[in-house]
Amino acid sequence: MATTLVSPLVLLSLAVGPAAAAGGHGGRPGGDRPLRQLAADDHLRVGTAVDMAALAQDATYRRVAGSEFSSVTPENVMKWDALEPRRGEYDYAAADRLVRFAERNGQKVRGHVLVWHNQLPSWLTEGDFSATELREILRRHITETVRHFKGRVWHWDVVNEAFDEDGTLRDTLWLRALGPGYIADAFRWAHQADPRATLFYNDYNIAWAGPKSDAVLALVRTLRAEGVPVQGVGFQGHLGVQYGLPAGVAANFRRFERLGVRTAVTEADVRMILPADEEKLRTQAEGYRLLLEACLRTRHCVSFTVWGFTDKYSWVPGTFEGEGAANVLDESYTAKPAYCALQAALAGRARPGALR
């Protein structure tokens, strides 16, 4: 079913205020065109993580999620503890609802996530499994999940956050039991289950050069040389105003692209110590713009995803005490300078390329 694309600024008759100034325009950059239309001019999909409770209960959230973005990522409902809360009993209902929502709104779905050390069901973390048993459990989870969504999920985050900040592999259930080979196995199993889905390694603090980014680069280079189907690298992009903004992001994206992979910003948000003020909001807008511009300058950066779009449902306050206001719309769905900065970046260029 076709959906009329309406910017939240129009949909809710929102006052932009300082947002227009952030874009350097007397009015809204891009006019009333939503982000998804502006991004299409750049051969880019712009997406959001989706909170399924908000999607079900909040009509405004539902309208904006459907009209403003061209891809969606499940915030939680494709994680292992949600899909298989009891061993052998799969519950795809919530994830299926998100996929149907995306299909109704002409959106692609990024599957998140197949292999991670967090949000695992207790039967798995508390079980006494041999390495052989655990390998089979992992193989079955990846295979069953990817097959269930075969042809309906565009990109999969296959392995998530496998490295520590110093560039060593993170000490996880998977590494301890299976050794580093679990990463290659995961990609091979996912590819066998759906050869047409694009498979990503996804992590935070790798958008700029450093020990962690260098280690991921080396891993991807090695795996691809061995024929492992690592086809994309996702840069999460969780930034904090109080830490300053990173340098060299575009150059870092390009060194990954030289490996022959697609890239994506997968989880962008820019948090701050509360309360927000004009200076923090300006810096936040610059952080979002920096990430998006790096993607736009990278020929095969195929998507830019914000990790939620309204502060009303942000994960940040529940995780970082005293911090928040991380998204591009505030709790009342009013556009912040960050939203206008994204509009301006997308309206300011027409990037050649193709969505894949």
PDB file of N, CA and C in Angstrom, residues 22-100:
ATOM      1  N   ALA A  22      20.597  26.218  12.044  1.00  0.00           N
ATOM      2  CA  ALA A  22      21.641  25.192  12.014  1.00  0.00           C
ATOM      3  C   ALA A  22      21.938  24.758  10.598  1.00  0.00           C
ATOM      4  N   GLY A  23      20.924  24.805   9.736  1.00  0.00           N
ATOM      5  CA  GLY A  23      21.147  24.414   8.364  1.00  0.00           C
ATOM      6  C   GLY A  23      21.680  25.536   7.509  1.00  0.00           C
ATOM      7  N   GLY A  24      21.766  26.742   8.039  1.00  0.00           N
ATOM      8  CA  GLY A  24      22.292  27.847   7.284  1.00  0.00           C
ATOM      9  C   GLY A  24      21.317  28.374   6.252  1.00  0.00           C
ATOM     10  N   HIS A  25      20.017  28.191   6.488  1.00  0.00           N
ATOM     11  CA  HIS A  25      19.005  28.614   5.537  1.00  0.00           C
ATOM     12  C   HIS A  25      18.003  29.509   6.243  1.00  0.00           C
ATOM     13  N   GLY A  26      17.338  30.358   5.467  1.00  0.00           N
ATOM     14  CA  GLY A  26      16.273  31.159   6.053  1.00  0.00           C
ATOM     15  C   GLY A  26      15.051  30.336   6.344  1.00  0.00           C
ATOM     16  N   GLY A  27      14.877  29.215   5.639  1.00  0.00           N
ATOM     17  CA  GLY A  27      13.769  28.302   5.881  1.00  0.00           C
ATOM     18  C   GLY A  27      14.318  26.911   6.085  1.00  0.00           C
ATOM     19  N   ARG A  28      13.442  25.917   6.021  1.00  0.00           N
ATOM     20  CA  ARG A  28      13.905  24.547   6.228  1.00  0.00           C
ATOM     21  C   ARG A  28      14.681  24.072   5.016  1.00  0.00           C
ATOM     22  N   PRO A  29      15.903  23.556   5.196  1.00  0.00           N
ATOM     23  CA  PRO A  29      16.627  22.989   4.057  1.00  0.00           C
ATOM     24  C   PRO A  29      15.860  21.790   3.540  1.00  0.00           C
ATOM     25  N   GLY A  30      15.725  21.691   2.226  1.00  0.00           N
ATOM     26  CA  GLY A  30      14.965  20.581   1.670  1.00  0.00           C
ATOM     27  C   GLY A  30      13.485  20.837   1.692  1.00  0.00           C
ATOM     28  N   GLY A  31      13.054  22.001   2.171  1.00  0.00           N
ATOM     29  CA  GLY A  31      11.623  22.298   2.205  1.00  0.00           C
ATOM     30  C   GLY A  31      10.889  21.324   3.101  1.00  0.00           C
ATOM     31  N   ASP A  32       9.737  20.846   2.616  1.00  0.00           N
ATOM     32  CA  ASP A  32       8.920  19.941   3.402  1.00  0.00           C
ATOM     33  C   ASP A  32       9.158  18.480   3.025  1.00  0.00           C
ATOM     34  N   ARG A  33      10.195  18.189   2.290  1.00  0.00           N
ATOM     35  CA  ARG A  33      10.472  16.806   1.879  1.00  0.00           C
ATOM     36  C   ARG A  33      11.036  16.021   3.063  1.00  0.00           C
ATOM     37  N   PRO A  34      10.514  14.833   3.330  1.00  0.00           N
ATOM     38  CA  PRO A  34      11.054  14.030   4.436  1.00  0.00           C
ATOM     39  C   PRO A  34      12.451  13.525   4.110  1.00  0.00           C
ATOM     40  N   LEU A  35      13.124  13.050   5.139  1.00  0.00           N
ATOM     41  CA  LEU A  35      14.485  12.570   4.964  1.00  0.00           C
ATOM     42  C   LEU A  35      14.576  11.480   3.914  1.00  0.00           C
ATOM     43  N   ARG A  36      13.600  10.603   3.853  1.00  0.00           N
ATOM     44  CA  ARG A  36      13.689   9.481   2.922  1.00  0.00           C
ATOM     45  C   ARG A  36      13.696   9.950   1.475  1.00  0.00           C
ATOM     46  N   GLN A  37      12.961  11.002   1.166  1.00  0.00           N
ATOM     47  CA  GLN A  37      12.965  11.525  -0.197  1.00  0.00           C
ATOM     48  C   GLN A  37      14.280  12.230  -0.510  1.00  0.00           C
ATOM     49  N   LEU A  38      14.774  13.009   0.427  1.00  0.00           N
ATOM     50  CA  LEU A  38      16.051  13.678   0.220  1.00  0.00           C
ATOM     51  C   LEU A  38      17.178  12.649   0.068  1.00  0.00           C
ATOM     52  N   ALA A  39      17.153  11.597   0.874  1.00  0.00           N
ATOM     53  CA  ALA A  39      18.191  10.571   0.806  1.00  0.00           C
ATOM     54  C   ALA A  39      18.140   9.812  -0.510  1.00  0.00           C
ATOM     55  N   ALA A  40      16.946   9.624  -1.056  1.00  0.00           N
ATOM     56  CA  ALA A  40      16.821   8.917  -2.328  1.00  0.00           C
ATOM     57  C   ALA A  40      17.562   9.652  -3.442  1.00  0.00           C
ATOM     58  N   ASP A  41      17.612  10.979  -3.366  1.00  0.00           N
ATOM     59  CA  ASP A  41      18.371  11.753  -4.352  1.00  0.00           C
ATOM     60  C   ASP A  41      19.851  11.386  -4.313  1.00  0.00           C
ATOM     61  N   ASP A  42      20.323  10.949  -3.149  1.00  0.00           N
ATOM     62  CA  ASP A  42      21.722  10.571  -2.955  1.00  0.00           C
ATOM     63  C   ASP A  42      21.941   9.061  -3.063  1.00  0.00           C
ATOM     64  N   HIS A  43      20.934   8.334  -3.537  1.00  0.00           N
ATOM     65  CA  HIS A  43      21.027   6.878  -3.648  1.00  0.00           C
ATOM     66  C   HIS A  43      21.377   6.257  -2.292  1.00  0.00           C
ATOM     67  N   LEU A  44      20.670   6.717  -1.277  1.00  0.00           N
ATOM     68  CA  LEU A  44      20.924   6.304   0.099  1.00  0.00           C
ATOM     69  C   LEU A  44      19.602   5.998   0.775  1.00  0.00           C
ATOM     70  N   ARG A  45      19.592   4.992   1.621  1.00  0.00           N
ATOM     71  CA  ARG A  45      18.428   4.770   2.483  1.00  0.00           C
ATOM     72  C   ARG A  45      18.706   5.370   3.850  1.00  0.00           C
ATOM     73  N   VAL A  46      17.706   6.048   4.381  1.00  0.00           N
ATOM     74  CA  VAL A  46      17.822   6.632   5.711  1.00  0.00           C
ATOM     75  C   VAL A  46      16.826   5.900   6.606  1.00  0.00           C
ATOM     76  N   GLY A  47      17.307   5.426   7.747  1.00  0.00           N
ATOM     77  CA  GLY A  47      16.475   4.541   8.558  1.00  0.00           C
ATOM     78  C   GLY A  47      16.421   4.939  10.013  1.00  0.00           C
ATOM     79  N   THR A  48      15.614   4.183  10.751  1.00  0.00           N
ATOM     80  CA  THR A  48      15.510   4.361  12.194  1.00  0.00           C
ATOM     81  C   THR A  48      15.351   3.011  12.867  1.00  0.00           C
ATOM     82  N   ALA A  49      15.872   2.904  14.089  1.00  0.00           N
ATOM     83  CA  ALA A  49      15.518   1.782  14.948  1.00  0.00           C
ATOM     84  C   ALA A  49      14.104   2.011  15.450  1.00  0.00           C
ATOM     85  N   VAL A  50      13.359   0.925  15.610  1.00  0.00           N
ATOM     86  CA  VAL A  50      11.939   1.015  15.955  1.00  0.00           C
ATOM     87  C   VAL A  50      11.669   0.325  17.285  1.00  0.00           C
ATOM     88  N   ASP A  51      11.005   1.071  18.166  1.00  0.00           N
ATOM     89  CA  ASP A  51      10.500   0.566  19.439  1.00  0.00           C
ATOM     90  C   ASP A  51       9.101   0.016  19.174  1.00  0.00           C
ATOM     91  N   MET A  52       8.916  -1.292  19.319  1.00  0.00           N
ATOM     92  CA  MET A  52       7.644  -1.901  18.915  1.00  0.00           C
ATOM     93  C   MET A  52       6.491  -1.518  19.821  1.00  0.00           C
ATOM     94  N   ALA A  53       6.741  -1.251  21.103  1.00  0.00           N
ATOM     95  CA  ALA A  53       5.657  -0.798  21.980  1.00  0.00           C
ATOM     96  C   ALA A  53       5.182   0.582  21.545  1.00  0.00           C
ATOM     97  N   ALA A  54       6.118   1.469  21.231  1.00  0.00           N
ATOM     98  CA  ALA A  54       5.741   2.799  20.749  1.00  0.00           C
ATOM     99  C   ALA A  54       5.004   2.702  19.432  1.00  0.00           C
ATOM    100  N   LEU A  55       5.445   1.817  18.562  1.00  0.00           N
ATOM    101  CA  LEU A  55       4.791   1.652  17.268  1.00  0.00           C
ATOM    102  C   LEU A  55       3.336   1.224  17.436  1.00  0.00           C
ATOM    103  N   ALA A  56       3.069   0.378  18.412  1.00  0.00           N
ATOM    104  CA  ALA A  56       1.711  -0.115  18.634  1.00  0.00           C
ATOM    105  C   ALA A  56       0.826   0.905  19.345  1.00  0.00           C
ATOM    106  N   GLN A  57       1.407   1.705  20.235  1.00  0.00           N
ATOM    107  CA  GLN A  57       0.594   2.524  21.141  1.00  0.00           C
ATOM    108  C   GLN A  57       0.547   4.007  20.806  1.00  0.00           C
ATOM    109  N   ASP A  58       1.478   4.500  19.987  1.00  0.00           N
ATOM    110  CA  ASP A  58       1.618   5.937  19.755  1.00  0.00           C
ATOM    111  C   ASP A  58       1.411   6.227  18.270  1.00  0.00           C
ATOM    112  N   ALA A  59       0.261   6.802  17.927  1.00  0.00           N
ATOM    113  CA  ALA A  59      -0.070   7.037  16.522  1.00  0.00           C
ATOM    114  C   ALA A  59       0.894   8.008  15.863  1.00  0.00           C
ATOM    115  N   THR A  60       1.359   9.016  16.599  1.00  0.00           N
ATOM    116  CA  THR A  60       2.306   9.976  16.030  1.00  0.00           C
ATOM    117  C   THR A  60       3.627   9.287  15.715  1.00  0.00           C
ATOM    118  N   TYR A  61       4.107   8.483  16.643  1.00  0.00           N
ATOM    119  CA  TYR A  61       5.332   7.718  16.415  1.00  0.00           C
ATOM    120  C   TYR A  61       5.178   6.859  15.159  1.00  0.00           C
ATOM    121  N   ARG A  62       4.044   6.203  15.039  1.00  0.00           N
ATOM    122  CA  ARG A  62       3.799   5.308  13.909  1.00  0.00           C
ATOM    123  C   ARG A  62       3.806   6.080  12.583  1.00  0.00           C
ATOM    124  N   ARG A  63       3.164   7.243  12.562  1.00  0.00           N
ATOM    125  CA  ARG A  63       3.108   8.023  11.326  1.00  0.00           C
ATOM    126  C   ARG A  63       4.492   8.516  10.916  1.00  0.00           C
ATOM    127  N   VAL A  64       5.253   9.019  11.887  1.00  0.00           N
ATOM    128  CA  VAL A  64       6.575   9.539  11.558  1.00  0.00           C
ATOM    129  C   VAL A  64       7.509   8.404  11.134  1.00  0.00           C
ATOM    130  N   ALA A  65       7.480   7.275  11.848  1.00  0.00           N
ATOM    131  CA  ALA A  65       8.335   6.139  11.492  1.00  0.00           C
ATOM    132  C   ALA A  65       8.046   5.661  10.077  1.00  0.00           C
ATOM    133  N   GLY A  66       6.787   5.693   9.683  1.00  0.00           N
ATOM    134  CA  GLY A  66       6.418   5.215   8.362  1.00  0.00           C
ATOM    135  C   GLY A  66       6.688   6.193   7.251  1.00  0.00           C
ATOM    136  N   SER A  67       6.610   7.485   7.530  1.00  0.00           N
ATOM    137  CA  SER A  67       6.715   8.483   6.459  1.00  0.00           C
ATOM    138  C   SER A  67       8.113   9.065   6.289  1.00  0.00           C
ATOM    139  N   GLU A  68       8.897   9.095   7.352  1.00  0.00           N
ATOM    140  CA  GLU A  68      10.160   9.829   7.328  1.00  0.00           C
ATOM    141  C   GLU A  68      11.341   8.978   6.880  1.00  0.00           C
ATOM    142  N   PHE A  69      11.244   7.651   7.009  1.00  0.00           N
ATOM    143  CA  PHE A  69      12.402   6.781   6.823  1.00  0.00           C
ATOM    144  C   PHE A  69      12.138   5.743   5.735  1.00  0.00           C
ATOM    145  N   SER A  70      13.230   5.317   5.087  1.00  0.00           N
ATOM    146  CA  SER A  70      13.109   4.311   4.026  1.00  0.00           C
ATOM    147  C   SER A  70      13.657   2.953   4.439  1.00  0.00           C
ATOM    148  N   SER A  71      14.122   2.830   5.678  1.00  0.00           N
ATOM    149  CA  SER A  71      14.477   1.517   6.227  1.00  0.00           C
ATOM    150  C   SER A  71      14.217   1.524   7.723  1.00  0.00           C
ATOM    151  N   VAL A  72      14.036   0.348   8.280  1.00  0.00           N
ATOM    152  CA  VAL A  72      13.817   0.211   9.719  1.00  0.00           C
ATOM    153  C   VAL A  72      14.695  -0.907  10.262  1.00  0.00           C
ATOM    154  N   THR A  73      15.088  -0.733  11.518  1.00  0.00           N
ATOM    155  CA  THR A  73      15.856  -1.736  12.255  1.00  0.00           C
ATOM    156  C   THR A  73      15.092  -2.063  13.525  1.00  0.00           C
ATOM    157  N   PRO A  74      14.877  -3.334  13.847  1.00  0.00           N
ATOM    158  CA  PRO A  74      14.230  -3.658  15.122  1.00  0.00           C
ATOM    159  C   PRO A  74      15.150  -3.320  16.286  1.00  0.00           C
ATOM    160  N   GLU A  75      14.648  -2.528  17.220  1.00  0.00           N
ATOM    161  CA  GLU A  75      15.486  -2.166  18.361  1.00  0.00           C
ATOM    162  C   GLU A  75      15.786  -3.395  19.215  1.00  0.00           C
ATOM    163  N   ASN A  76      14.807  -4.252  19.421  1.00  0.00           N
ATOM    164  CA  ASN A  76      15.007  -5.415  20.295  1.00  0.00           C
ATOM    165  C   ASN A  76      14.388  -6.716  19.796  1.00  0.00           C
ATOM    166  N   VAL A  77      13.400  -6.671  18.936  1.00  0.00           N
ATOM    167  CA  VAL A  77      12.566  -7.856  18.721  1.00  0.00           C
ATOM    168  C   VAL A  77      13.185  -8.914  17.822  1.00  0.00           C
ATOM    169  N   MET A  78      14.384  -8.677  17.270  1.00  0.00           N
ATOM    170  CA  MET A  78      15.093  -9.737  16.555  1.00  0.00           C
ATOM    171  C   MET A  78      16.310 -10.218  17.330  1.00  0.00           C
ATOM    172  N   LYS A  79      16.441  -9.799  18.585  1.00  0.00           N
ATOM    173  CA  LYS A  79      17.529 -10.303  19.417  1.00  0.00           C
ATOM    174  C   LYS A  79      17.136 -11.668  19.982  1.00  0.00           C
ATOM    175  N   TRP A  80      18.140 -12.434  20.370  1.00  0.00           N
ATOM    176  CA  TRP A  80      17.936 -13.846  20.680  1.00  0.00           C
ATOM    177  C   TRP A  80      16.929 -14.052  21.807  1.00  0.00           C
ATOM    178  N   ASP A  81      17.005 -13.241  22.869  1.00  0.00           N
ATOM    179  CA  ASP A  81      16.103 -13.464  24.002  1.00  0.00           C
ATOM    180  C   ASP A  81      14.647 -13.207  23.630  1.00  0.00           C
ATOM    181  N   ALA A  82      14.419 -12.388  22.601  1.00  0.00           N
ATOM    182  CA  ALA A  82      13.057 -12.142  22.141  1.00  0.00           C
ATOM    183  C   ALA A  82      12.576 -13.239  21.207  1.00  0.00           C
ATOM    184  N   LEU A  83      13.458 -13.750  20.356  1.00  0.00           N
ATOM    185  CA  LEU A  83      13.054 -14.737  19.357  1.00  0.00           C
ATOM    186  C   LEU A  83      12.949 -16.151  19.912  1.00  0.00           C
ATOM    187  N   GLU A  84      13.795 -16.495  20.881  1.00  0.00           N
ATOM    188  CA  GLU A  84      13.789 -17.865  21.408  1.00  0.00           C
ATOM    189  C   GLU A  84      13.923 -17.826  22.931  1.00  0.00           C
ATOM    190  N   PRO A  85      12.891 -17.342  23.618  1.00  0.00           N
ATOM    191  CA  PRO A  85      12.983 -17.215  25.080  1.00  0.00           C
ATOM    192  C   PRO A  85      13.130 -18.559  25.789  1.00  0.00           C
ATOM    193  N   ARG A  86      12.617 -19.616  25.181  1.00  0.00           N
ATOM    194  CA  ARG A  86      12.784 -20.980  25.687  1.00  0.00           C
ATOM    195  C   ARG A  86      13.367 -21.828  24.569  1.00  0.00           C
ATOM    196  N   ARG A  87      14.263 -22.718  24.909  1.00  0.00           N
ATOM    197  CA  ARG A  87      14.989 -23.474  23.887  1.00  0.00           C
ATOM    198  C   ARG A  87      14.031 -24.200  22.952  1.00  0.00           C
ATOM    199  N   GLY A  88      14.206 -23.940  21.674  1.00  0.00           N
ATOM    200  CA  GLY A  88      13.397 -24.611  20.662  1.00  0.00           C
ATOM    201  C   GLY A  88      12.031 -24.006  20.431  1.00  0.00           C
ATOM    202  N   GLU A  89      11.676 -22.955  21.184  1.00  0.00           N
ATOM    203  CA  GLU A  89      10.364 -22.309  21.024  1.00  0.00           C
ATOM    204  C   GLU A  89      10.584 -20.904  20.474  1.00  0.00           C
ATOM    205  N   TYR A  90      10.314 -20.730  19.201  1.00  0.00           N
ATOM    206  CA  TYR A  90      10.562 -19.454  18.535  1.00  0.00           C
ATOM    207  C   TYR A  90       9.306 -18.588  18.555  1.00  0.00           C
ATOM    208  N   ASP A  91       9.510 -17.310  18.787  1.00  0.00           N
ATOM    209  CA  ASP A  91       8.413 -16.349  18.793  1.00  0.00           C
ATOM    210  C   ASP A  91       8.784 -15.196  17.853  1.00  0.00           C
ATOM    211  N   TYR A  92       8.280 -15.284  16.638  1.00  0.00           N
ATOM    212  CA  TYR A  92       8.590 -14.278  15.627  1.00  0.00           C
ATOM    213  C   TYR A  92       7.499 -13.210  15.513  1.00  0.00           C
ATOM    214  N   ALA A  93       6.486 -13.255  16.366  1.00  0.00           N
ATOM    215  CA  ALA A  93       5.299 -12.418  16.160  1.00  0.00           C
ATOM    216  C   ALA A  93       5.640 -10.926  16.085  1.00  0.00           C
ATOM    217  N   ALA A  94       6.390 -10.420  17.054  1.00  0.00           N
ATOM    218  CA  ALA A  94       6.694  -8.985  17.070  1.00  0.00           C
ATOM    219  C   ALA A  94       7.573  -8.601  15.890  1.00  0.00           C
ATOM    220  N   ALA A  95       8.571  -9.409  15.596  1.00  0.00           N
ATOM    221  CA  ALA A  95       9.442  -9.116  14.459  1.00  0.00           C
ATOM    222  C   ALA A  95       8.666  -9.167  13.149  1.00  0.00           C
ATOM    223  N   ASP A  96       7.753 -10.109  13.029  1.00  0.00           N
ATOM    224  CA  ASP A  96       6.920 -10.179  11.822  1.00  0.00           C
ATOM    225  C   ASP A  96       6.054  -8.930  11.673  1.00  0.00           C
ATOM    226  N   ARG A  97       5.578  -8.400  12.778  1.00  0.00           N
ATOM    227  CA  ARG A  97       4.776  -7.172  12.701  1.00  0.00           C
ATOM    228  C   ARG A  97       5.600  -6.012  12.158  1.00  0.00           C
ATOM    229  N   LEU A  98       6.862  -5.936  12.575  1.00  0.00           N
ATOM    230  CA  LEU A  98       7.716  -4.870  12.065  1.00  0.00           C
ATOM    231  C   LEU A  98       7.969  -5.053  10.571  1.00  0.00           C
ATOM    232  N   VAL A  99       8.218  -6.274  10.149  1.00  0.00           N
ATOM    233  CA  VAL A  99       8.453  -6.523   8.727  1.00  0.00           C
ATOM    234  C   VAL A  99       7.218  -6.142   7.907  1.00  0.00           C
ATOM    235  N   ARG A 100       6.042  -6.485   8.387  1.00  0.00           N
ATOM    236  CA  ARG A 100       4.816  -6.116   7.665  1.00  0.00           C
ATOM    237  C   ARG A 100       4.643  -4.597   7.628  1.00  0.00           C
TER     238      ARG A 100
END
